[in-house]
Coordinates of C-alpha atoms (C1' of nucleotides) in Angstrom, one line a residue:
Chain A
X1 CA 0.0 0.0 0.0
X2 CA 2.5 2.7 -1.2
X3 CA 1.8 6.3 -0.3
X4 CA 0.8 8.2 -3.4
X5 CA 1.9 11.8 -2.8
X6 CA 0.9 14.4 -0.3
X7 CA -2.6 13.1 0.4
X8 CA -2.9 9.6 1.7
X9 CA -6.4 8.8 0.5
X10 CA -7.6 6.6 3.3
X11 CA -5.5 7.6 6.3
X12 CA -8.2 7.0 8.9
X13 CA -8.5 3.3 8.1
X14 CA -4.7 3.0 7.5
X15 CA -4.1 4.3 11.1
X16 CA -6.6 1.8 12.5
X17 CA -4.9 -1.0 10.7
X18 CA -1.5 0.1 11.9
X19 CA -2.7 0.3 15.4
X20 CA -4.2 -3.2 15.2
X21 CA -0.9 -4.6 13.9
X22 CA 1.1 -2.9 16.6
X23 CA -1.3 -4.1 19.4
X24 CA -1.1 -7.6 18.0
X25 CA 2.6 -7.6 18.0
X26 CA 3.4 -5.8 21.3
X27 CA 0.2 -5.9 23.3
X28 CA -2.0 -3.0 24.3
X29 CA 0.9 -1.4 26.2
X30 CA 3.2 -1.4 23.2
X31 CA 0.9 0.6 21.0
X32 CA 1.9 4.3 20.6
X33 CA 0.2 6.9 18.5
X34 CA 3.6 8.0 17.1
X35 CA 4.5 4.5 15.9
X36 CA 1.1 4.0 14.4
X37 CA 1.5 7.2 12.4
X38 CA 5.0 6.1 11.3
X39 CA 3.7 2.7 10.3
X40 CA 1.1 4.4 8.2
X41 CA 3.8 6.6 6.6
X42 CA 2.6 9.8 8.1
X43 CA 3.6 12.4 10.7
X44 CA 2.2 12.0 14.2
X45 CA 0.4 15.3 13.9
X46 CA -1.6 14.0 11.0
X47 CA -3.4 11.6 13.3
X48 CA -5.3 14.5 14.9
X49 CA -7.1 15.1 11.6
X50 CA -8.9 11.9 12.2
X51 CA -8.9 11.1 15.9
X52 CA -9.2 13.0 19.1
X53 CA -6.2 11.2 20.4
X54 CA -4.6 7.9 21.3
X55 CA -7.5 6.5 23.2
X56 CA -9.9 7.5 20.5
X57 CA -8.0 5.5 18.0
X58 CA -8.1 2.3 20.2
X59 CA -11.8 2.9 20.9
X60 CA -12.5 2.9 17.1
X61 CA -10.5 -0.2 16.6
X62 CA -12.5 -1.9 19.4
X63 CA -15.7 -0.7 17.8
X64 CA -14.9 -2.2 14.5
X65 CA -13.9 -5.3 16.3
X66 CA -17.2 -5.6 18.1
X67 CA -19.0 -5.1 14.8
X68 CA -17.1 -7.8 13.0
X69 CA -17.5 -10.0 16.1
X70 CA -21.2 -9.6 16.2
X71 CA -21.5 -10.2 12.4
X72 CA -19.4 -13.3 12.6
X73 CA -21.3 -14.8 15.4
X74 CA -24.6 -14.0 13.9
X75 CA -23.5 -15.6 10.6
X76 CA -22.2 -18.7 12.5
X77 CA -25.5 -18.9 14.3
X78 CA -27.5 -18.6 11.2
X79 CA -25.6 -21.0 9.1
X80 CA -25.3 -23.4 12.0
X81 CA -29.1 -24.0 11.8
X82 CA -31.5 -25.8 11.7
X83 CA -30.8 -27.4 15.1
X84 CA -30.6 -24.8 17.9
X85 CA -27.8 -26.9 19.4
X86 CA -25.7 -27.1 16.3
X87 CA -26.2 -23.3 15.8
X88 CA -25.1 -22.7 19.4
X89 CA -22.0 -24.8 19.0
X90 CA -21.1 -23.1 15.8
X91 CA -21.3 -19.8 17.6
X92 CA -18.8 -21.0 20.2
X93 CA -16.4 -22.0 17.6
X94 CA -16.8 -18.7 15.9
X95 CA -15.8 -17.0 19.2
X96 CA -12.5 -18.7 19.3
X97 CA -11.9 -18.3 15.6
X98 CA -12.4 -14.6 15.9
X99 CA -9.9 -14.3 18.8
X100 CA -7.4 -16.2 16.7
X101 CA -7.8 -14.5 13.5
X102 CA -8.2 -11.0 14.8
X103 CA -6.0 -10.8 17.9
X104 CA -5.5 -7.0 17.5
X105 CA -9.2 -6.5 17.6
X106 CA -9.7 -8.9 20.4
X107 CA -7.1 -7.2 22.5
X108 CA -8.5 -3.8 21.8
X109 CA -12.0 -5.0 22.8
X110 CA -11.1 -6.9 26.0
X111 CA -7.6 -6.1 27.2
X112 CA -6.9 -2.5 26.2
X113 CA -8.5 -1.1 29.4
X114 CA -10.8 1.2 27.5
X115 CA -14.3 1.2 28.8
X116 CA -17.0 -0.2 26.6
X117 CA -19.1 2.8 27.6
X118 CA -16.5 5.3 26.3
X119 CA -18.7 6.3 23.3
X120 CA -22.3 5.4 22.5
X121 CA -21.1 3.8 19.2
X122 CA -18.7 1.5 21.1
X123 CA -21.4 0.6 23.6
X124 CA -23.9 -0.1 20.9
X125 CA -21.5 -2.4 19.0
X126 CA -20.6 -4.3 22.2
X127 CA -24.3 -4.7 23.1
X128 CA -25.1 -6.0 19.7
X129 CA -22.5 -8.7 20.1
X130 CA -23.8 -9.6 23.5
X131 CA -27.3 -9.7 22.2
X132 CA -26.3 -12.3 19.5
X133 CA -24.9 -14.6 22.2
X134 CA -27.9 -14.1 24.4
X135 CA -30.3 -14.9 21.6
X136 CA -28.4 -18.1 20.8
X137 CA -28.5 -19.1 24.4
X138 CA -32.2 -18.1 24.8
X139 CA -33.3 -20.2 21.8
X140 CA -31.4 -23.2 22.9
X141 CA -32.6 -23.0 26.4
X142 CA -36.2 -23.3 25.2
X143 CA -35.5 -27.0 25.0
X144 CA -35.1 -27.0 28.8
X145 CA -38.3 -27.4 30.9
X146 CA -39.2 -23.9 32.0
X147 CA -38.9 -24.5 35.7
X148 CA -35.3 -25.8 35.4
X149 CA -34.2 -23.2 32.9
X150 CA -31.6 -20.7 33.9
X151 CA -32.0 -17.1 32.6
X152 CA -30.6 -16.8 29.1
X153 CA -28.3 -14.0 30.2
X154 CA -26.8 -16.2 32.8
X155 CA -26.4 -19.1 30.4
X156 CA -24.7 -16.9 27.9
X157 CA -22.5 -15.3 30.5
X158 CA -21.2 -18.7 31.5
X159 CA -20.4 -19.5 27.9
X160 CA -18.8 -16.2 27.3
X161 CA -16.7 -16.5 30.5
X162 CA -15.4 -19.9 29.5
X163 CA -14.6 -18.8 26.0
X164 CA -12.8 -15.7 27.2
X165 CA -10.9 -17.7 29.8
X166 CA -9.8 -20.2 27.2
X167 CA -8.6 -17.5 24.9
X168 CA -6.7 -15.6 27.6
X169 CA -5.1 -18.6 29.4
X170 CA -4.6 -21.1 26.6
X171 CA -4.8 -19.4 23.2
X172 CA -2.0 -16.9 23.7
X173 CA 1.7 -17.6 23.1
X174 CA 2.6 -16.1 26.5
X175 CA 3.1 -18.3 29.5
X176 CA 1.3 -21.5 30.2
X177 CA 1.5 -23.9 27.4
X178 CA -1.9 -25.3 26.7
X179 CA -2.3 -29.0 27.7
X180 CA -4.8 -29.3 24.8
X181 CA -5.6 -27.4 21.7
X182 CA -7.8 -24.4 22.8
X183 CA -10.4 -25.4 20.3
X184 CA -10.8 -28.8 21.8
X185 CA -10.7 -27.4 25.3
X186 CA -13.5 -25.0 24.6
X187 CA -15.6 -27.6 22.7
X188 CA -15.4 -30.2 25.4
X189 CA -16.0 -27.6 28.1
X190 CA -19.1 -26.3 26.4
X191 CA -20.2 -29.9 25.7
X192 CA -20.0 -30.8 29.4
X193 CA -21.8 -27.7 30.4
X194 CA -24.6 -28.3 27.9
X195 CA -24.9 -31.8 29.2
X196 CA -25.3 -30.4 32.7
X197 CA -28.2 -28.4 31.4
X198 CA -29.8 -31.6 29.9
X199 CA -29.3 -30.4 26.4
X200 CA -27.1 -33.2 25.3
X201 CA -27.7 -36.8 26.2
X202 CA -25.6 -38.2 29.1
X203 CA -23.9 -40.9 27.1
X204 CA -23.1 -39.0 24.0
Chain B
X1 CA 4.8 3.2 57.8
X2 CA 6.9 6.3 58.3
X3 CA 10.5 6.3 57.0
X4 CA 13.0 6.1 59.8
X5 CA 16.1 7.8 58.6
X6 CA 18.5 7.1 55.9
X7 CA 18.1 3.3 55.8
X8 CA 14.6 2.1 55.0
X9 CA 14.7 -1.2 56.7
X10 CA 12.5 -3.3 54.4
X11 CA 12.6 -1.5 51.1
X12 CA 12.4 -4.6 49.0
X13 CA 9.0 -5.5 50.3
X14 CA 7.8 -1.9 50.5
X15 CA 8.6 -1.6 46.8
X16 CA 6.6 -4.7 46.0
X17 CA 3.7 -3.4 48.0
X18 CA 3.9 0.0 46.3
X19 CA 3.9 -1.7 42.9
X20 CA 0.8 -3.8 43.8
X21 CA -1.0 -0.7 45.0
X22 CA -0.2 1.2 41.8
X23 CA -1.1 -1.8 39.6
X24 CA -4.4 -2.2 41.4
X25 CA -5.2 1.5 40.9
X26 CA -4.1 2.1 37.4
X27 CA -3.7 -1.3 35.7
X28 CA -0.4 -2.9 34.6
X29 CA 0.2 -0.1 32.2
X30 CA -0.1 2.6 34.9
X31 CA 2.7 1.1 36.9
X32 CA 6.1 2.8 36.7
X33 CA 9.2 2.1 38.6
X34 CA 9.7 5.8 39.4
X35 CA 6.3 6.1 41.0
X36 CA 6.7 2.9 43.0
X37 CA 10.0 4.3 44.3
X38 CA 8.2 7.6 45.2
X39 CA 5.4 5.8 46.9
X40 CA 7.9 3.9 49.0
X41 CA 9.5 7.2 49.9
X42 CA 12.7 6.6 48.0
X43 CA 14.7 7.7 45.0
X44 CA 14.2 5.7 41.8
X45 CA 17.8 4.7 41.8
X46 CA 17.4 2.9 45.1
X47 CA 15.2 0.3 43.4
X48 CA 18.3 -1.1 41.7
X49 CA 19.7 -2.2 45.0
X50 CA 16.9 -4.8 45.1
X51 CA 15.7 -5.5 41.6
X52 CA 17.3 -5.8 38.2
X53 CA 14.7 -3.4 36.8
X54 CA 11.1 -2.7 36.3
X55 CA 10.1 -6.1 34.9
X56 CA 11.9 -7.9 37.7
X57 CA 9.8 -6.1 40.2
X58 CA 6.5 -7.1 38.6
X59 CA 7.8 -10.7 38.3
X60 CA 8.5 -10.8 42.0
X61 CA 5.0 -9.4 42.7
X62 CA 3.5 -12.1 40.5
X63 CA 5.6 -14.8 42.2
X64 CA 4.4 -13.8 45.6
X65 CA 0.9 -13.8 44.2
X66 CA 1.1 -17.3 42.8
X67 CA 2.5 -18.4 46.2
X68 CA -0.4 -16.9 48.1
X69 CA -2.8 -18.2 45.5
X70 CA -1.6 -21.8 45.8
X71 CA -1.6 -21.6 49.6
X72 CA -5.1 -20.2 49.6
X73 CA -6.5 -22.8 47.3
X74 CA -4.7 -25.6 49.1
X75 CA -6.2 -24.4 52.4
X76 CA -9.7 -24.1 50.9
X77 CA -9.4 -27.6 49.5
X78 CA -8.2 -29.0 52.8
X79 CA -10.8 -27.3 54.9
X80 CA -13.5 -28.0 52.4
X81 CA -13.3 -31.7 53.1
X82 CA -14.4 -34.4 53.7
X83 CA -16.5 -34.6 50.5
X84 CA -14.4 -34.2 47.4
X85 CA -17.2 -32.2 45.9
X86 CA -17.5 -29.8 48.7
X87 CA -13.7 -29.4 48.7
X88 CA -13.7 -28.7 45.0
X89 CA -16.4 -26.1 45.3
X90 CA -14.6 -24.4 48.1
X91 CA -11.6 -24.2 45.8
X92 CA -13.6 -22.5 43.2
X93 CA -14.9 -19.9 45.6
X94 CA -11.3 -19.3 46.8
X95 CA -10.3 -18.5 43.3
X96 CA -12.7 -15.6 43.0
X97 CA -12.0 -14.5 46.6
X98 CA -8.3 -14.2 45.8
X99 CA -9.0 -12.2 42.6
X100 CA -11.2 -9.9 44.6
X101 CA -9.0 -9.4 47.6
X102 CA -5.7 -9.2 45.9
X103 CA -6.4 -7.5 42.5
X104 CA -2.8 -6.2 42.3
X105 CA -1.4 -9.7 42.6
X106 CA -4.0 -11.1 40.2
X107 CA -3.2 -8.5 37.6
X108 CA 0.5 -9.1 38.0
X109 CA 0.0 -12.8 37.5
X110 CA -2.4 -12.8 34.6
X111 CA -2.6 -9.4 32.9
X112 CA 0.8 -7.8 33.2
X113 CA 2.2 -9.6 30.1
X114 CA 5.2 -11.1 31.9
X115 CA 5.8 -14.6 31.0
X116 CA 5.4 -17.3 33.7
X117 CA 8.7 -18.7 32.5
X118 CA 10.6 -15.5 33.1
X119 CA 12.4 -17.0 36.1
X120 CA 12.5 -20.5 37.5
X121 CA 11.0 -19.2 40.8
X122 CA 8.1 -17.7 39.1
X123 CA 7.5 -20.8 37.0
X124 CA 7.7 -23.0 40.1
X125 CA 5.1 -20.9 42.0
X126 CA 2.8 -21.0 39.0
X127 CA 3.1 -24.7 38.6
X128 CA 2.4 -25.3 42.3
X129 CA -0.9 -23.3 41.9
X130 CA -1.8 -25.3 38.8
X131 CA -1.0 -28.6 40.6
X132 CA -3.4 -27.7 43.5
X133 CA -6.2 -27.2 41.0
X134 CA -5.4 -30.4 39.1
X135 CA -5.2 -32.4 42.3
X136 CA -8.6 -31.2 43.3
X137 CA -10.0 -32.0 39.9
X138 CA -8.3 -35.4 39.9
X139 CA -9.7 -36.5 43.2
X140 CA -13.1 -35.4 42.3
X141 CA -13.1 -37.1 39.0
X142 CA -12.4 -40.4 40.6
X143 CA -16.2 -40.5 41.3
X144 CA -16.7 -40.6 37.6
X145 CA -16.6 -44.0 35.9
X146 CA -13.1 -44.4 34.4
X147 CA -14.3 -44.7 30.8
X148 CA -16.3 -41.5 30.9
X149 CA -13.7 -39.6 32.9
X150 CA -12.0 -36.7 31.2
X151 CA -8.3 -36.1 32.0
X152 CA -7.9 -34.2 35.3
X153 CA -5.8 -31.6 33.5
X154 CA -8.6 -30.9 31.0
X155 CA -11.2 -30.8 33.8
X156 CA -9.2 -28.3 35.8
X157 CA -8.4 -26.3 32.7
X158 CA -12.1 -25.9 32.1
X159 CA -12.7 -24.7 35.6
X160 CA -9.8 -22.4 35.5
X161 CA -10.9 -20.9 32.2
X162 CA -14.4 -20.3 33.5
X163 CA -13.1 -18.8 36.7
X164 CA -10.7 -16.5 34.9
X165 CA -13.4 -15.5 32.4
X166 CA -15.8 -14.5 35.2
X167 CA -13.1 -12.5 36.9
X168 CA -12.0 -10.7 33.7
X169 CA -15.4 -10.0 32.3
X170 CA -17.7 -9.6 35.3
X171 CA -15.7 -8.9 38.4
X172 CA -13.9 -5.8 37.3
X173 CA -15.3 -2.3 37.5
X174 CA -14.5 -1.6 33.9
X175 CA -17.0 -1.9 31.2
X176 CA -19.8 -4.4 31.1
X177 CA -21.9 -4.4 34.2
X178 CA -22.4 -7.9 35.4
X179 CA -26.0 -9.2 35.1
X180 CA -25.4 -11.3 38.2
X181 CA -23.0 -11.2 41.1
X182 CA -19.8 -12.8 39.9
X183 CA -19.8 -15.2 42.8
X184 CA -23.2 -16.5 41.8
X185 CA -22.2 -16.7 38.2
X186 CA -19.2 -18.8 38.9
X187 CA -21.0 -21.0 41.4
X188 CA -23.9 -21.8 39.1
X189 CA -21.5 -22.2 36.1
X190 CA -19.4 -24.7 37.9
X191 CA -22.5 -26.4 39.2
X192 CA -23.9 -26.9 35.8
X193 CA -20.5 -28.1 34.5
X194 CA -20.2 -30.7 37.4
X195 CA -23.7 -31.9 36.7
X196 CA -22.6 -32.4 33.1
X197 CA -19.9 -34.7 34.4
X198 CA -22.4 -36.6 36.4
X199 CA -21.0 -35.4 39.7
X200 CA -24.1 -33.7 40.9
X201 CA -27.6 -35.2 40.6
X202 CA -29.7 -33.8 37.8
X203 CA -32.5 -32.4 39.9
X204 CA -30.5 -30.9 42.6
Chain C
dT1 C1' -11.5 24.0 -21.2
dG2 C1' -9.2 27.3 -18.2
dT3 C1' -8.6 30.1 -14.2
dA4 C1' -9.3 31.7 -9.3
dC5 C1' -10.0 30.3 -5.1
dA6 C1' -11.8 27.8 -0.9
dT7 C1' -11.1 23.7 1.5
dC8 C1' -8.6 20.8 4.1
dA9 C1' -5.1 16.8 4.7
dG10 C1' -0.6 16.4 6.0
dT11 C1' 4.1 18.7 7.4
dG12 C1' 7.8 19.8 10.4
dA13 C1' 9.4 22.0 14.2
dA14 C1' 8.7 22.6 18.8
dC15 C1' 7.0 21.9 23.7
dG16 C1' 7.1 19.9 28.3
dC17 C1' 7.0 15.6 30.5
dG18 C1' 8.1 11.5 32.8
dC19 C1' 10.3 7.4 31.9
dG20 C1' 14.2 3.8 33.0
dT21 C1' 18.8 3.6 34.0
dT22 C1' 23.9 5.0 35.3
dC23 C1' 27.2 6.9 38.3
dA24 C1' 30.1 8.8 41.7
dC25 C1' 28.8 9.9 46.1
dT26 C1' 27.5 9.9 51.3
dG27 C1' 25.5 8.6 55.4
dA28 C1' 24.2 4.7 58.6
dT29 C1' 25.1 0.3 60.4
dG30 C1' 27.5 -3.3 62.4
dT31 C1' 31.8 -5.7 63.5
dA32 C1' 36.8 -6.5 64.9
dC33 C1' 39.9 -5.4 68.2
Chain D
dT1 C1' 33.1 0.4 76.6
dG2 C1' 35.4 2.9 72.8
dT3 C1' 37.4 3.5 68.4
dA4 C1' 38.6 2.3 63.3
dC5 C1' 36.9 0.7 59.5
dA6 C1' 34.5 -2.2 56.0
dT7 C1' 30.1 -2.7 54.2
dC8 C1' 26.4 -1.4 51.7
dA9 C1' 21.7 1.0 51.3
dG10 C1' 20.1 5.1 49.5
dT11 C1' 21.1 9.9 47.3
dG12 C1' 20.9 13.3 43.7
dA13 C1' 22.2 14.8 39.5
dA14 C1' 22.4 13.6 34.9
dC15 C1' 21.6 11.1 30.5
dG16 C1' 19.1 10.1 26.3
dC17 C1' 14.7 8.8 24.7
dG18 C1' 10.2 8.6 22.9
dC19 C1' 5.9 10.0 24.1
dG20 C1' 1.3 12.9 23.1
dT21 C1' 0.0 17.1 21.7
dT22 C1' 0.1 22.2 19.6
dC23 C1' 0.8 25.3 16.0
dA24 C1' 1.5 28.0 12.0
dC25 C1' 2.4 26.4 7.6
dT26 C1' 2.0 24.3 2.8
dG27 C1' 0.8 21.6 -0.9
dA28 C1' -3.0 19.0 -3.3
dT29 C1' -7.8 18.7 -4.5
dG30 C1' -12.0 20.0 -6.2
dT31 C1' -15.5 23.3 -7.3
dA32 C1' -17.6 27.8 -9.2
dC33 C1' -17.7 30.6 -12.9

DNA sequence: TGTACATCAGTGAACGCGCGTTCACTGATGTAC
DNA sequence: TGTACATCAGTGAACGCGCGTTCACTGATGTAC
């Protein structure tokens, strides 16, 4: 993507991509506005034409991340049909796939320290993602007798927590080597959990 | 803890405590060696009498954290006896209690970006903590028929992942308000999971 | 099609700041005699 | 008990660095006539 003269053309998006790359390589701490500008082939001051500052850039990266994330999980859910169970499991796999394929986004969203309520746009994107998961959980939990059914928001919070935990503890290069492939770990974990809810037969 | 003259007396530990306090307040990014020194009432240069540098200080904080963590979980497991199930559940509660009561340590251990393999001492402490969890999982899983039993390390990885996920997503002030108290979320989550393993009766 | 001009994206120099780290030093402590 | 001296914990000044941000500017673009 060579620079074509004085005007960049699409600097805003180029800066976001530079930020994502740096965050991916060096963690949320390693990201600096100046280096992102340099990576995009531009003076640090140019950044201020497009963003209010450093945090604003990260927030926008996170927003785009939540958008993609929600789309991806929605798509996984839709194409995982017709069985609610199959759709739900596809959504779980999509979670991990997203974290793997878009680590920069994932880190911006969950590890950068920026609050999800920083801007209305960011909050909206995050809520949409959450809603997709809750809907998947809600539809699946209709197969449980009403009196034993946990609230869908609790159900989805459990799944989200386990997915996030697997990503953070076992799907990163740092530290503890995973005893099992993260994908397997998450799939078996969700499987056991769903069995506990009576959604999978005990001997399967 | 007023400074008593030229010599501090216990600067090494005072620096670690200052670091923990700063990490707790401002996150792993907010911690600086200079500010830790200032908090301990000492010149930045004095830090180098006790630590090789900034990272070394965090690593030592993490090491102490893993030590406390392992002790706490071991204690919870022991006093949670005689039933393996009760002991296991006590261990889960101890996990969350540790994260709540010692956020500086927890952050140093899991969010500071330092590798657990940075020093042999740190790795040893981390492994001890992991071993406690695995032992708890192992003993509990003996109640499962051998052919259906998942490996203890997988079992404990699931629990660890869910616990960590709950801490990160729902037990921090930042961002998403928890729909349920984290303690309840984790307890119900682990409960459903254990039911899935056949360790709790279905109608309980 | 050609010219004048408004718009605005990016420049480059400068700023003040706090960082981690080094160094020769100095003051307190504790031990040998 | 008293003195000399080795040890070493902490000082304070200095360093080079890269950061985020500001500012007056300049060069490219696109639109009106």
